[in-house]
Every structure is written in C-alpha cells, then in structure tokens.
PDB file of C-alpha atoms in Angstrom:
ATOM      1  CA  ALA A  46     -18.837  -1.713  10.128  1.00 64.00           C
ATOM      2  CA  GLU A  47     -19.151  -0.260  13.498  1.00 65.00           C
ATOM      3  CA  LYS A  48     -20.972  -3.491  14.556  1.00 64.00           C
ATOM      4  CA  VAL A  49     -17.621  -5.445  13.009  1.00 65.00           C
ATOM      5  CA  LEU A  50     -15.004  -2.635  14.283  1.00 65.00           C
ATOM      6  CA  GLY A  51     -16.605  -2.381  17.926  1.00 64.00           C
ATOM      7  CA  TYR A  52     -16.276   1.733  17.542  1.00 64.00           C
ATOM      8  CA  ASP A  53     -18.323   4.340  15.662  1.00 66.00           C
ATOM      9  CA  LEU A  54     -16.104   4.615  12.314  1.00 63.00           C
ATOM     10  CA  LEU A  55     -18.256   7.029  10.813  1.00 65.00           C
ATOM     11  CA  SER A  56     -18.038   9.543  13.451  1.00 67.00           C
ATOM     12  CA  LEU A  57     -14.039   8.973  13.904  1.00 63.00           C
ATOM     13  CA  CYS A  58     -13.873  10.088  10.012  1.00 66.00           C
ATOM     14  CA  LEU A  59     -15.890  13.310   9.889  1.00 65.00           C
ATOM     15  CA  LYS A  60     -15.493  14.276  13.598  1.00 65.00           C
ATOM     16  CA  GLY A  61     -11.898  12.877  14.751  1.00 63.00           C
ATOM     17  CA  PRO A  62      -9.939  13.353  16.599  1.00 66.00           C
ATOM     18  CA  ARG A  63      -7.328  13.502  13.845  1.00 66.00           C
ATOM     19  CA  ASP A  64      -4.616  11.956  15.717  1.00 65.00           C
ATOM     20  CA  GLU A  65      -6.894   8.844  16.754  1.00 60.00           C
ATOM     21  CA  LEU A  66      -7.793   8.746  12.800  1.00 55.00           C
ATOM     22  CA  ASP A  67      -4.302   8.649  11.866  1.00 58.00           C
ATOM     23  CA  ARG A  68      -3.555   5.483  13.967  1.00 58.00           C
ATOM     24  CA  THR A  69      -2.874   2.774  11.797  1.00 57.00           C
ATOM     25  CA  ARG A  70      -5.855   0.374  13.823  1.00 55.00           C
ATOM     26  CA  HIS A  71      -8.328   3.159  12.883  1.00 54.00           C
ATOM     27  CA  CYS A  72      -6.614   4.631   9.443  1.00 59.00           C
ATOM     28  CA  GLN A  73      -6.253   1.313   7.693  1.00 58.00           C
ATOM     29  CA  PRO A  74      -9.681   0.333   7.875  1.00 59.00           C
ATOM     30  CA  ALA A  75     -11.306   4.028   7.331  1.00 56.00           C
ATOM     31  CA  VAL A  76      -9.190   5.104   4.401  1.00 56.00           C
ATOM     32  CA  ARG A  77      -8.831   1.616   2.435  1.00 52.00           C
ATOM     33  CA  LEU A  78     -11.554  -0.379   2.711  1.00 52.00           C
ATOM     34  CA  MET A  79     -14.727   1.840   3.515  1.00 52.00           C
ATOM     35  CA  PHE A  80     -13.654   4.303   1.193  1.00 49.00           C
ATOM     36  CA  GLY A  81     -12.456   2.013  -1.572  1.00 50.00           C
ATOM     37  CA  VAL A  82     -15.577  -0.475  -1.394  1.00 52.00           C
ATOM     38  CA  GLY A  83     -18.011   2.411  -0.617  1.00 48.00           C
ATOM     39  CA  SER A  84     -16.733   4.049  -3.865  1.00 47.00           C
ATOM     40  CA  VAL A  85     -16.785   1.412  -6.508  1.00 50.00           C
ATOM     41  CA  SER A  86     -20.137   0.190  -5.017  1.00 45.00           C
ATOM     42  CA  VAL A  87     -22.138   3.155  -6.815  1.00 40.00           C
ATOM     43  CA  GLN A  88     -19.998   2.434 -10.295  1.00 47.00           C
ATOM     44  CA  VAL A  89     -21.528   0.545 -12.916  1.00 42.00           C
ATOM     45  CA  VAL A  90     -18.960  -1.701 -13.957  1.00 57.00           C
ATOM     46  CA  GLU A  91     -19.670  -4.052 -16.194  1.00 64.00           C
ATOM     47  CA  SER A  92     -16.456  -4.792 -18.021  1.00 76.00           C
ATOM     48  CA  CYS A  93     -13.859  -4.618 -15.466  1.00 86.00           C
ATOM     49  CA  VAL A  94     -10.787  -6.424 -16.519  1.00 87.00           C
ATOM     50  CA  ALA A  95      -8.836  -6.288 -13.666  1.00 93.00           C
ATOM     51  CA  ALA A  96      -8.176  -4.765  -9.938  1.00 94.00           C
ATOM     52  CA  ALA A  97      -5.642  -4.038  -7.651  1.00 95.00           C
ATOM     53  CA  GLY A  98      -5.110  -2.329  -4.580  1.00 93.00           C
ATOM     54  CA  TYR A  99      -1.877  -0.493  -2.891  1.00 93.00           C
ATOM     55  CA  SER A 100      -1.563  -2.021   0.381  1.00 94.00           C
ATOM     56  CA  VAL A 101      -3.954  -2.595   2.657  1.00 91.00           C
ATOM     57  CA  GLY A 102      -6.065  -1.385  -0.626  1.00 90.00           C
ATOM     58  CA  GLU A 103      -5.794  -4.763  -1.950  1.00 94.00           C
ATOM     59  CA  PHE A 104      -8.536  -6.157   0.650  1.00 93.00           C
ATOM     60  CA  ALA A 105     -10.788  -3.657  -1.207  1.00 89.00           C
ATOM     61  CA  ALA A 106      -9.692  -4.634  -4.490  1.00 92.00           C
ATOM     62  CA  LEU A 107     -10.402  -8.357  -3.476  1.00 94.00           C
ATOM     63  CA  VAL A 108     -13.900  -7.456  -2.222  1.00 90.00           C
ATOM     64  CA  PHE A 109     -15.385  -5.994  -5.365  1.00 88.00           C
ATOM     65  CA  ALA A 110     -13.812  -8.546  -7.365  1.00 91.00           C
ATOM     66  CA  GLY A 111     -16.062 -11.461  -5.264  1.00 90.00           C
ATOM     67  CA  ALA A 112     -13.111 -13.041  -3.586  1.00 94.00           C
ATOM     68  CA  LEU A 113     -13.861 -11.377  -0.046  1.00 93.00           C
ATOM     69  CA  GLY A 114     -17.014 -10.469   1.615  1.00 90.00           C
ATOM     70  CA  PHE A 115     -17.181  -6.916   3.017  1.00 87.00           C
ATOM     71  CA  ALA A 116     -17.861  -7.988   6.705  1.00 87.00           C
ATOM     72  CA  GLU A 117     -15.112 -10.729   6.474  1.00 92.00           C
ATOM     73  CA  ALA A 118     -12.758  -8.273   5.007  1.00 91.00           C
ATOM     74  CA  LEU A 119     -13.284  -5.189   7.313  1.00 88.00           C
ATOM     75  CA  TYR A 120     -12.780  -7.548  10.562  1.00 90.00           C
ATOM     76  CA  THR A 121      -9.467  -9.077   8.774  1.00 94.00           C
ATOM     77  CA  VAL A 122      -8.371  -5.326   8.690  1.00 92.00           C
ATOM     78  CA  LYS A 123      -9.154  -4.841  11.725  1.00 90.00           C
ATOM     79  CA  VAL A 124      -6.893  -7.450  13.283  1.00 94.00           C
ATOM     80  CA  ARG A 125      -4.116  -6.513  10.425  1.00 95.00           C
ATOM     81  CA  ALA A 126      -4.092  -2.948  11.817  1.00 91.00           C
ATOM     82  CA  GLU A 127      -4.311  -3.568  15.387  1.00 92.00           C
ATOM     83  CA  ALA A 128      -1.405  -6.091  15.536  1.00 95.00           C
ATOM     84  CA  MET A 129       0.424  -3.720  12.594  1.00 95.00           C
ATOM     85  CA  GLN A 130      -0.091  -0.946  15.359  1.00 93.00           C
ATOM     86  CA  LYS A 131       1.172  -3.205  18.201  1.00 95.00           C
ATOM     87  CA  ALA A 132       4.690  -3.899  16.283  1.00 96.00           C
ATOM     88  CA  SER A 133       5.278  -0.615  15.402  1.00 95.00           C
ATOM     89  CA  GLU A 134       5.026   0.703  19.017  1.00 94.00           C
ATOM     90  CA  ALA A 135       7.977  -2.105  19.782  1.00 94.00           C
ATOM     91  CA  VAL A 136      10.571  -0.397  18.153  1.00 94.00           C
ATOM     92  CA  PRO A 137      11.119   3.191  16.955  1.00 95.00           C
ATOM     93  CA  SER A 138      10.380   3.098  12.951  1.00 97.00           C
ATOM     94  CA  GLY A 139       9.022   4.736  10.102  1.00 97.00           C
ATOM     95  CA  MET A 140       8.981   5.081   6.336  1.00 98.00           C
ATOM     96  CA  LEU A 141      10.980   7.486   4.239  1.00 98.00           C
ATOM     97  CA  SER A 142       9.710   8.512   0.638  1.00 98.00           C
ATOM     98  CA  VAL A 143      12.618   8.798  -1.880  1.00 98.00           C
ATOM     99  CA  ILE A 144      13.383  10.406  -5.255  1.00 97.00           C
ATOM    100  CA  GLY A 145      16.775   9.641  -6.638  1.00 97.00           C
ATOM    101  CA  ARG A 146      18.716  10.151  -9.716  1.00 96.00           C
ATOM    102  CA  ARG A 147      19.187   7.553 -12.005  1.00 94.00           C
ATOM    103  CA  GLU A 148      22.521   6.769 -10.361  1.00 95.00           C
ATOM    104  CA  ALA A 149      20.969   5.853  -6.938  1.00 96.00           C
ATOM    105  CA  ASN A 150      21.559   2.659  -5.583  1.00 95.00           C
ATOM    106  CA  TYR A 151      18.827   2.086  -2.951  1.00 97.00           C
ATOM    107  CA  LYS A 152      20.040  -1.235  -1.895  1.00 96.00           C
ATOM    108  CA  PHE A 153      23.471   0.024  -1.176  1.00 97.00           C
ATOM    109  CA  ALA A 154      22.041   3.201   0.871  1.00 98.00           C
ATOM    110  CA  CYS A 155      19.975   0.698   2.927  1.00 98.00           C
ATOM    111  CA  LEU A 156      22.929  -1.433   3.712  1.00 98.00           C
ATOM    112  CA  GLU A 157      25.396   1.484   4.863  1.00 98.00           C
ATOM    113  CA  ALA A 158      22.677   2.617   6.484  1.00 98.00           C
ATOM    114  CA  ARG A 159      22.001  -0.680   8.454  1.00 98.00           C
ATOM    115  CA  LYS A 160      26.125  -0.664   9.313  1.00 98.00           C
ATOM    116  CA  HIS A 161      25.541   2.946  10.694  1.00 98.00           C
ATOM    117  CA  CYS A 162      22.616   1.813  12.865  1.00 98.00           C
ATOM    118  CA  GLU A 163      25.228  -1.462  14.262  1.00 98.00           C
ATOM    119  CA  SER A 164      27.918   1.259  15.037  1.00 98.00           C
ATOM    120  CA  LEU A 165      25.387   3.051  17.174  1.00 98.00           C
ATOM    121  CA  GLY A 166      24.587  -0.850  18.867  1.00 98.00           C
ATOM    122  CA  ILE A 167      21.247  -1.426  17.438  1.00 97.00           C
ATOM    123  CA  GLU A 168      21.114  -5.549  16.813  1.00 96.00           C
ATOM    124  CA  ASN A 169      19.758  -6.675  13.696  1.00 96.00           C
ATOM    125  CA  PRO A 170      18.915  -2.988  12.335  1.00 98.00           C
ATOM    126  CA  VAL A 171      16.243  -2.955   9.778  1.00 98.00           C
ATOM    127  CA  CYS A 172      16.655  -0.518   6.233  1.00 98.00           C
ATOM    128  CA  GLU A 173      15.142  -1.892   3.220  1.00 98.00           C
ATOM    129  CA  ILE A 174      12.808  -0.904   0.224  1.00 98.00           C
ATOM    130  CA  SER A 175       9.172  -1.259   1.339  1.00 98.00           C
ATOM    131  CA  ASN A 176       7.614   0.598  -1.921  1.00 98.00           C
ATOM    132  CA  TYR A 177       8.370   0.490  -5.448  1.00 98.00           C
ATOM    133  CA  LEU A 178       6.615   3.257  -6.429  1.00 97.00           C
ATOM    134  CA  PHE A 179       7.743   4.335 -10.148  1.00 95.00           C
ATOM    135  CA  PRO A 180      11.078   4.749 -11.948  1.00 93.00           C
ATOM    136  CA  ASP A 181      13.150   6.675  -9.583  1.00 94.00           C
ATOM    137  CA  SER A 182      11.128   6.426  -6.783  1.00 97.00           C
ATOM    138  CA  ARG A 183      10.950   3.951  -3.733  1.00 97.00           C
ATOM    139  CA  VAL A 184      10.056   4.345  -0.088  1.00 98.00           C
ATOM    140  CA  ILE A 185      12.286   3.230   2.300  1.00 98.00           C
ATOM    141  CA  ALA A 186      11.134   1.753   5.968  1.00 98.00           C
ATOM    142  CA  GLY A 187      12.894   0.854   9.085  1.00 98.00           C
ATOM    143  CA  HIS A 188      14.609   1.899  12.151  1.00 98.00           C
ATOM    144  CA  LEU A 189      14.402   5.860  12.641  1.00 98.00           C
ATOM    145  CA  GLN A 190      18.210   6.116  13.198  1.00 98.00           C
ATOM    146  CA  ALA A 191      18.628   4.519   9.787  1.00 98.00           C
ATOM    147  CA  LEU A 192      16.169   6.668   7.885  1.00 98.00           C
ATOM    148  CA  GLU A 193      17.824  10.206   9.548  1.00 98.00           C
ATOM    149  CA  PHE A 194      21.186   8.880   8.227  1.00 98.00           C
ATOM    150  CA  LEU A 195      19.676   8.665   4.708  1.00 98.00           C
ATOM    151  CA  GLN A 196      18.499  11.970   4.861  1.00 98.00           C
ATOM    152  CA  GLU A 197      21.337  13.542   6.261  1.00 98.00           C
ATOM    153  CA  ASN A 198      23.395  11.733   3.775  1.00 98.00           C
ATOM    154  CA  ALA A 199      21.111  12.318   0.686  1.00 98.00           C
ATOM    155  CA  ARG A 200      23.451  13.652  -1.705  1.00 97.00           C
ATOM    156  CA  LYS A 201      25.876  10.842  -1.347  1.00 97.00           C
ATOM    157  CA  TYR A 202      23.451   8.329  -2.509  1.00 97.00           C
ATOM    158  CA  TYR A 203      22.058  10.899  -5.325  1.00 97.00           C
ATOM    159  CA  PHE A 204      18.559  11.102  -3.579  1.00 98.00           C
ATOM    160  CA  VAL A 205      17.225  14.294  -4.902  1.00 97.00           C
ATOM    161  CA  HIS A 206      14.386  14.581  -2.539  1.00 97.00           C
ATOM    162  CA  THR A 207      13.415  12.975   0.603  1.00 98.00           C
ATOM    163  CA  LYS A 208      10.441  13.027   2.995  1.00 97.00           C
ATOM    164  CA  MET A 209       9.431  10.857   6.248  1.00 97.00           C
ATOM    165  CA  LEU A 210       6.256   9.562   6.009  1.00 95.00           C
ATOM    166  CA  PRO A 211       3.001  10.363   8.614  1.00 91.00           C
ATOM    167  CA  VAL A 212       2.515   6.856   9.575  1.00 91.00           C
ATOM    168  CA  SER A 213       3.665   5.009  13.043  1.00 88.00           C
ATOM    169  CA  GLY A 214       5.918   2.077  11.787  1.00 95.00           C
ATOM    170  CA  ALA A 215       8.181   0.380   9.115  1.00 97.00           C
ATOM    171  CA  PHE A 216       5.658  -1.359   7.358  1.00 97.00           C
ATOM    172  CA  HIS A 217       6.055  -4.069   4.805  1.00 98.00           C
ATOM    173  CA  THR A 218       9.353  -4.945   6.512  1.00 98.00           C
ATOM    174  CA  ARG A 219      10.518  -7.748   8.700  1.00 97.00           C
ATOM    175  CA  LEU A 220       9.530  -5.141  11.572  1.00 98.00           C
ATOM    176  CA  MET A 221       6.028  -6.714  10.877  1.00 98.00           C
ATOM    177  CA  GLU A 222       6.654 -10.023  11.473  1.00 98.00           C
ATOM    178  CA  PRO A 223       4.481  -9.986  15.007  1.00 97.00           C
ATOM    179  CA  ALA A 224       1.543  -9.229  12.745  1.00 97.00           C
ATOM    180  CA  VAL A 225       2.058 -12.267  10.651  1.00 98.00           C
ATOM    181  CA  GLU A 226       0.612 -14.596  13.010  1.00 98.00           C
ATOM    182  CA  PRO A 227      -2.345 -12.745  13.968  1.00 97.00           C
ATOM    183  CA  LEU A 228      -3.163 -12.293  10.267  1.00 97.00           C
ATOM    184  CA  ALA A 229      -2.731 -15.779   9.370  1.00 98.00           C
ATOM    185  CA  GLU A 230      -5.231 -17.168  11.969  1.00 97.00           C
ATOM    186  CA  VAL A 231      -7.967 -14.853  10.834  1.00 96.00           C
ATOM    187  CA  LEU A 232      -7.359 -15.805   7.248  1.00 97.00           C
ATOM    188  CA  LYS A 233      -7.892 -19.505   7.943  1.00 96.00           C
ATOM    189  CA  SER A 234     -11.036 -18.620   9.467  1.00 95.00           C
ATOM    190  CA  ILE A 235     -12.977 -16.907   6.459  1.00 94.00           C
ATOM    191  CA  GLU A 236     -14.042 -17.916   3.113  1.00 95.00           C
ATOM    192  CA  ILE A 237     -12.104 -16.870   0.282  1.00 96.00           C
ATOM    193  CA  GLN A 238     -13.224 -17.431  -3.281  1.00 95.00           C
ATOM    194  CA  LYS A 239     -11.659 -17.146  -6.522  1.00 94.00           C
ATOM    195  CA  PRO A 240     -12.258 -13.504  -8.057  1.00 93.00           C
ATOM    196  CA  LEU A 241     -14.254 -12.833 -10.313  1.00 90.00           C
ATOM    197  CA  VAL A 242     -11.869 -10.484 -12.465  1.00 91.00           C
ATOM    198  CA  CYS A 243      -8.504 -10.402 -12.343  1.00 93.00           C
ATOM    199  CA  VAL A 244      -6.519  -8.976  -8.974  1.00 96.00           C
ATOM    200  CA  TYR A 245      -3.220  -8.429  -8.884  1.00 97.00           C
ATOM    201  CA  SER A 246      -0.929  -9.111  -5.861  1.00 98.00           C
ATOM    202  CA  ASN A 247       1.526  -6.386  -4.394  1.00 97.00           C
ATOM    203  CA  VAL A 248       4.015  -9.077  -3.450  1.00 98.00           C
ATOM    204  CA  ASP A 249       5.140 -10.032  -6.690  1.00 97.00           C
ATOM    205  CA  GLY A 250       2.554  -7.960  -9.328  1.00 96.00           C
ATOM    206  CA  LYS A 251       1.257 -11.306 -10.812  1.00 97.00           C
ATOM    207  CA  LYS A 252      -2.475 -12.350 -10.962  1.00 97.00           C
ATOM    208  CA  TYR A 253      -4.067 -14.175  -7.572  1.00 97.00           C
ATOM    209  CA  MET A 254      -4.321 -17.560  -8.816  1.00 94.00           C
ATOM    210  CA  HIS A 255      -6.750 -19.470  -6.467  1.00 95.00           C
ATOM    211  CA  SER A 256      -8.452 -18.450  -2.851  1.00 95.00           C
ATOM    212  CA  LYS A 257      -5.409 -20.619  -0.939  1.00 96.00           C
ATOM    213  CA  HIS A 258      -3.007 -18.274  -3.369  1.00 97.00           C
ATOM    214  CA  ILE A 259      -4.580 -15.444  -1.778  1.00 98.00           C
ATOM    215  CA  GLN A 260      -4.493 -16.526   1.851  1.00 97.00           C
ATOM    216  CA  LYS A 261      -0.808 -17.090   1.331  1.00 97.00           C
ATOM    217  CA  LEU A 262       0.233 -13.964   0.067  1.00 98.00           C
ATOM    218  CA  LEU A 263      -2.422 -11.346   2.047  1.00 98.00           C
ATOM    219  CA  VAL A 264       0.212 -12.799   4.981  1.00 98.00           C
ATOM    220  CA  LYS A 265       3.161 -12.061   3.022  1.00 98.00           C
ATOM    221  CA  GLN A 266       2.004  -8.911   1.747  1.00 98.00           C
ATOM    222  CA  VAL A 267       2.802  -7.455   5.655  1.00 97.00           C
ATOM    223  CA  VAL A 268       6.497  -8.020   5.685  1.00 98.00           C
ATOM    224  CA  SER A 269       6.914  -7.766   1.936  1.00 98.00           C
ATOM    225  CA  PRO A 270       7.780  -4.651  -0.201  1.00 98.00           C
ATOM    226  CA  VAL A 271       4.795  -3.535  -2.541  1.00 98.00           C
ATOM    227  CA  MET A 272       5.574  -3.943  -5.934  1.00 98.00           C
ATOM    228  CA  TRP A 273       3.225  -1.366  -7.411  1.00 97.00           C
ATOM    229  CA  GLU A 274       5.551  -0.392 -10.051  1.00 97.00           C
ATOM    230  CA  GLN A 275       6.131  -3.908 -11.582  1.00 97.00           C
ATOM    231  CA  THR A 276       1.960  -4.294 -10.739  1.00 97.00           C
ATOM    232  CA  MET A 277       1.139  -1.032 -13.406  1.00 96.00           C
ATOM    233  CA  HIS A 278       3.694  -2.822 -15.886  1.00 96.00           C
ATOM    234  CA  SER A 279       1.294  -6.185 -15.307  1.00 95.00           C
ATOM    235  CA  VAL A 280      -1.950  -4.882 -15.745  1.00 95.00           C
ATOM    236  CA  TYR A 281      -1.175  -2.478 -18.688  1.00 95.00           C
ATOM    237  CA  GLU A 282       0.798  -4.581 -20.557  1.00 93.00           C
ATOM    238  CA  ARG A 283      -0.641  -4.237 -24.350  1.00 89.00           C
ATOM    239  CA  LYS A 284       0.493  -5.466 -27.980  1.00 89.00           C
ATOM    240  CA  GLN A 285       1.199  -2.088 -29.713  1.00 87.00           C
ATOM    241  CA  GLY A 286      -1.637  -0.497 -30.885  1.00 87.00           C
ATOM    242  CA  THR A 287      -3.963  -1.555 -28.372  1.00 90.00           C
ATOM    243  CA  GLU A 288      -6.044   0.499 -26.739  1.00 91.00           C
ATOM    244  CA  PHE A 289      -5.715   0.892 -22.818  1.00 93.00           C
ATOM    245  CA  PRO A 290      -8.650   0.571 -21.205  1.00 91.00           C
ATOM    246  CA  TYR A 291     -10.216   2.788 -18.688  1.00 91.00           C
ATOM    247  CA  THR A 292      -8.807   3.305 -15.378  1.00 93.00           C
ATOM    248  CA  TYR A 293     -10.828   4.330 -12.083  1.00 90.00           C
ATOM    249  CA  GLU A 294      -8.870   5.035  -8.586  1.00 90.00           C
ATOM    250  CA  VAL A 295     -11.448   5.171  -5.520  1.00 82.00           C
ATOM    251  CA  GLY A 296     -10.752   6.831  -2.602  1.00 74.00           C
ATOM    252  CA  PRO A 297      -9.482   9.860  -1.465  1.00 73.00           C
ATOM    253  CA  GLY A 298      -6.330  11.171  -3.159  1.00 81.00           C
ATOM    254  CA  LYS A 299      -5.080  11.179  -6.333  1.00 91.00           C
ATOM    255  CA  GLN A 300      -1.420   9.347  -5.451  1.00 91.00           C
ATOM    256  CA  LEU A 301      -2.089   5.966  -7.449  1.00 93.00           C
ATOM    257  CA  GLY A 302      -2.604   8.357 -10.916  1.00 95.00           C
ATOM    258  CA  VAL A 303       0.267  10.108 -10.217  1.00 95.00           C
ATOM    259  CA  VAL A 304       1.834   6.982  -9.936  1.00 96.00           C
ATOM    260  CA  LEU A 305       0.368   5.651 -13.280  1.00 96.00           C
ATOM    261  CA  LYS A 306       1.446   8.767 -14.979  1.00 96.00           C
ATOM    262  CA  LYS A 307       5.284   8.036 -14.391  1.00 96.00           C
ATOM    263  CA  CYS A 308       4.892   4.648 -15.253  1.00 96.00           C
ATOM    264  CA  ASN A 309       2.512   4.459 -17.956  1.00 95.00           C
ATOM    265  CA  LEU A 310       1.554   7.820 -19.785  1.00 95.00           C
ATOM    266  CA  LYS A 311      -0.607   6.089 -22.329  1.00 94.00           C
ATOM    267  CA  ALA A 312      -2.545   4.431 -19.906  1.00 95.00           C
ATOM    268  CA  TRP A 313      -2.439   7.274 -17.707  1.00 96.00           C
ATOM    269  CA  LYS A 314      -4.580   9.207 -20.486  1.00 96.00           C
ATOM    270  CA  GLN A 315      -7.421   7.413 -19.561  1.00 94.00           C
ATOM    271  CA  TYR A 316      -7.343   7.620 -15.752  1.00 95.00           C
ATOM    272  CA  ASN A 317     -10.231   9.141 -13.523  1.00 92.00           C
ATOM    273  CA  HIS A 318     -10.456   9.581 -10.004  1.00 91.00           C
ATOM    274  CA  VAL A 319     -13.739   9.103  -8.071  1.00 82.00           C
ATOM    275  CA  ASP A 320     -14.358  10.068  -4.540  1.00 73.00           C
ATOM    276  CA  ALA A 321     -17.222   9.167  -2.643  1.00 59.00           C
ATOM    277  CA  LEU A 322     -17.281  12.441  -0.310  1.00 57.00           C
ATOM    278  CA  GLU A 323     -17.169  14.485  -3.742  1.00 53.00           C
ATOM    279  CA  ASP A 324     -20.186  12.536  -4.950  1.00 49.00           C
ATOM    280  CA  GLU A 325     -22.018  13.081  -1.594  1.00 48.00           C
ATOM    281  CA  GLU A 326     -21.421  17.174  -1.843  1.00 51.00           C
ATOM    282  CA  ALA A 327     -22.154  17.185  -5.624  1.00 47.00           C
ATOM    283  CA  ALA A 328     -25.646  15.263  -4.597  1.00 43.00           C
ATOM    284  CA  GLU A 329     -26.614  17.551  -1.676  1.00 48.00           C
ATOM    285  CA  THR A 330     -25.735  20.325  -3.776  1.00 43.00           C
TER     286      THR A 330
END
C-alpha cells in the first residue's frame, strides 16, 4: 500500500496526526479499502452470495469479489480521494445527517434551502439528498449556507435530529464533478473483471452486470446519491419463509449494521461485525 500511495499509511493510521488522517485523500484509502479488504482476507468465505460497500467501500467489495486487483483498486481510490479533496476545497460545503418524521419532505426542504442561498447571492447553489440510509433518515449535502439554513429551520421541515458530519465536502453531489474526469481516466487504465459473486451498486441498488457497467457506475457514483436503503432491500429480498444469509460488516464501526436493523430486522438477526484491529488485539493477548 505504501508503494502505491507514496506515503506510510500504516504509520498515519497508528500515529497520526489525526487531522491529516481525517483528510479525504488519506481517510478514504485508510478506512474503507485497507480495513475492508484486510478484514475480509482473514475470513474463510466459501458460500458468499453477495457483497456491497458503502461509498468508497464499494471498491473493497469489488476487490473481495475478484473484479478489481488490490493494488489497482488502491491506486484508483488514491486518485478518487485526492480529486474529491480538491473539489471540496473549491467550495465551502458539507454533509448534514437528518432523521425526520414521516411528514418530512426532504426534497422540498432542499429546494427552500437553495432559494435561501440564492437570496444570499450564491449562484447555482447545491443542496440535495446524497445518502438514503434507512426509512426517515437521509444525508443532505451541499453549500454550507444551505445546511445551516436547514438546521435553523429543522422544526419547520419535521426534522427530529440534525448533525453535521465530520467531512470536508458535499460528497455524492454535483459539487464533486471536478473529480469525475480523473476517476474516469484511471478506471479506463485498469483491468476490471466480472465479479465472482454478486456486487450491488450504490448508484441504483442493483447488481453489477459486467466490467463496463462497473467502470461506468463507479464514476457516476461520485456525483450520485448513495442508494443504501434501496440496496438493502435488493440484497435481502426473499420469499416468505426463506432464511436470511449471515451478514458480515468488516472494518471499523458498526454503522451499516445499525442501518440494516432499521431496514430489515429479520436480516439483522444474522448480522456479525468483523474488525481487523479487534482480531489483532485478541491474537496478541
């Protein structure tokens, strides 16, 4: 990984500094690809039926499924992260996690937030849903002024809880368009195979069909909302009475397990979390 990235990722993860690790260009390779693939590689998986990854975690899922080589995927994530970091620095923007009541109309709230930005003199303001997490939960991304407006008017839009996410930009919106071309170019230069197991795309929540399909949607994903709730419905669609498969979330945190519980309680009962750091600590003790 160090040879591909050009810096000591392990040292950065273990020693910091934290503010550098939190930067998009470092965070994406560290958290999603390295931890995701590293954790999966120590598991004996013989009957896997499907894989999916959240945002940049899709690259880890594709490596696991044999569609991408590890080094090629890591280099692609490096290019993606650096391009997204640069796009983030061009416009003050961010992401707002929102939990709303059933009456909440997220798209209308975004429309009014954009109008507010226009009244401030901001041209072509961005405020849109960037992540569909689970029923009544969304992430809204865009100009900081729009997100501040939504927080100040949360009650009007039936938002129960809002929280700014610790990220540097409005990922999965059109503010990331400057990152599209660099990512498209690097994906053209690497070999992509048809996955050995089904991998579901963030863009539409459906299975990848072939290598060109993967190449196209990985680029589109940067400026498209993550359809994670829809993906959960696709992955766990079963006839009544059919048992659900075991589900493993790999890497730090159990956020995707929490989302699964909200989307499909029966499927969540077969959920397990795998953390590479926990495995290493257990081995040492």
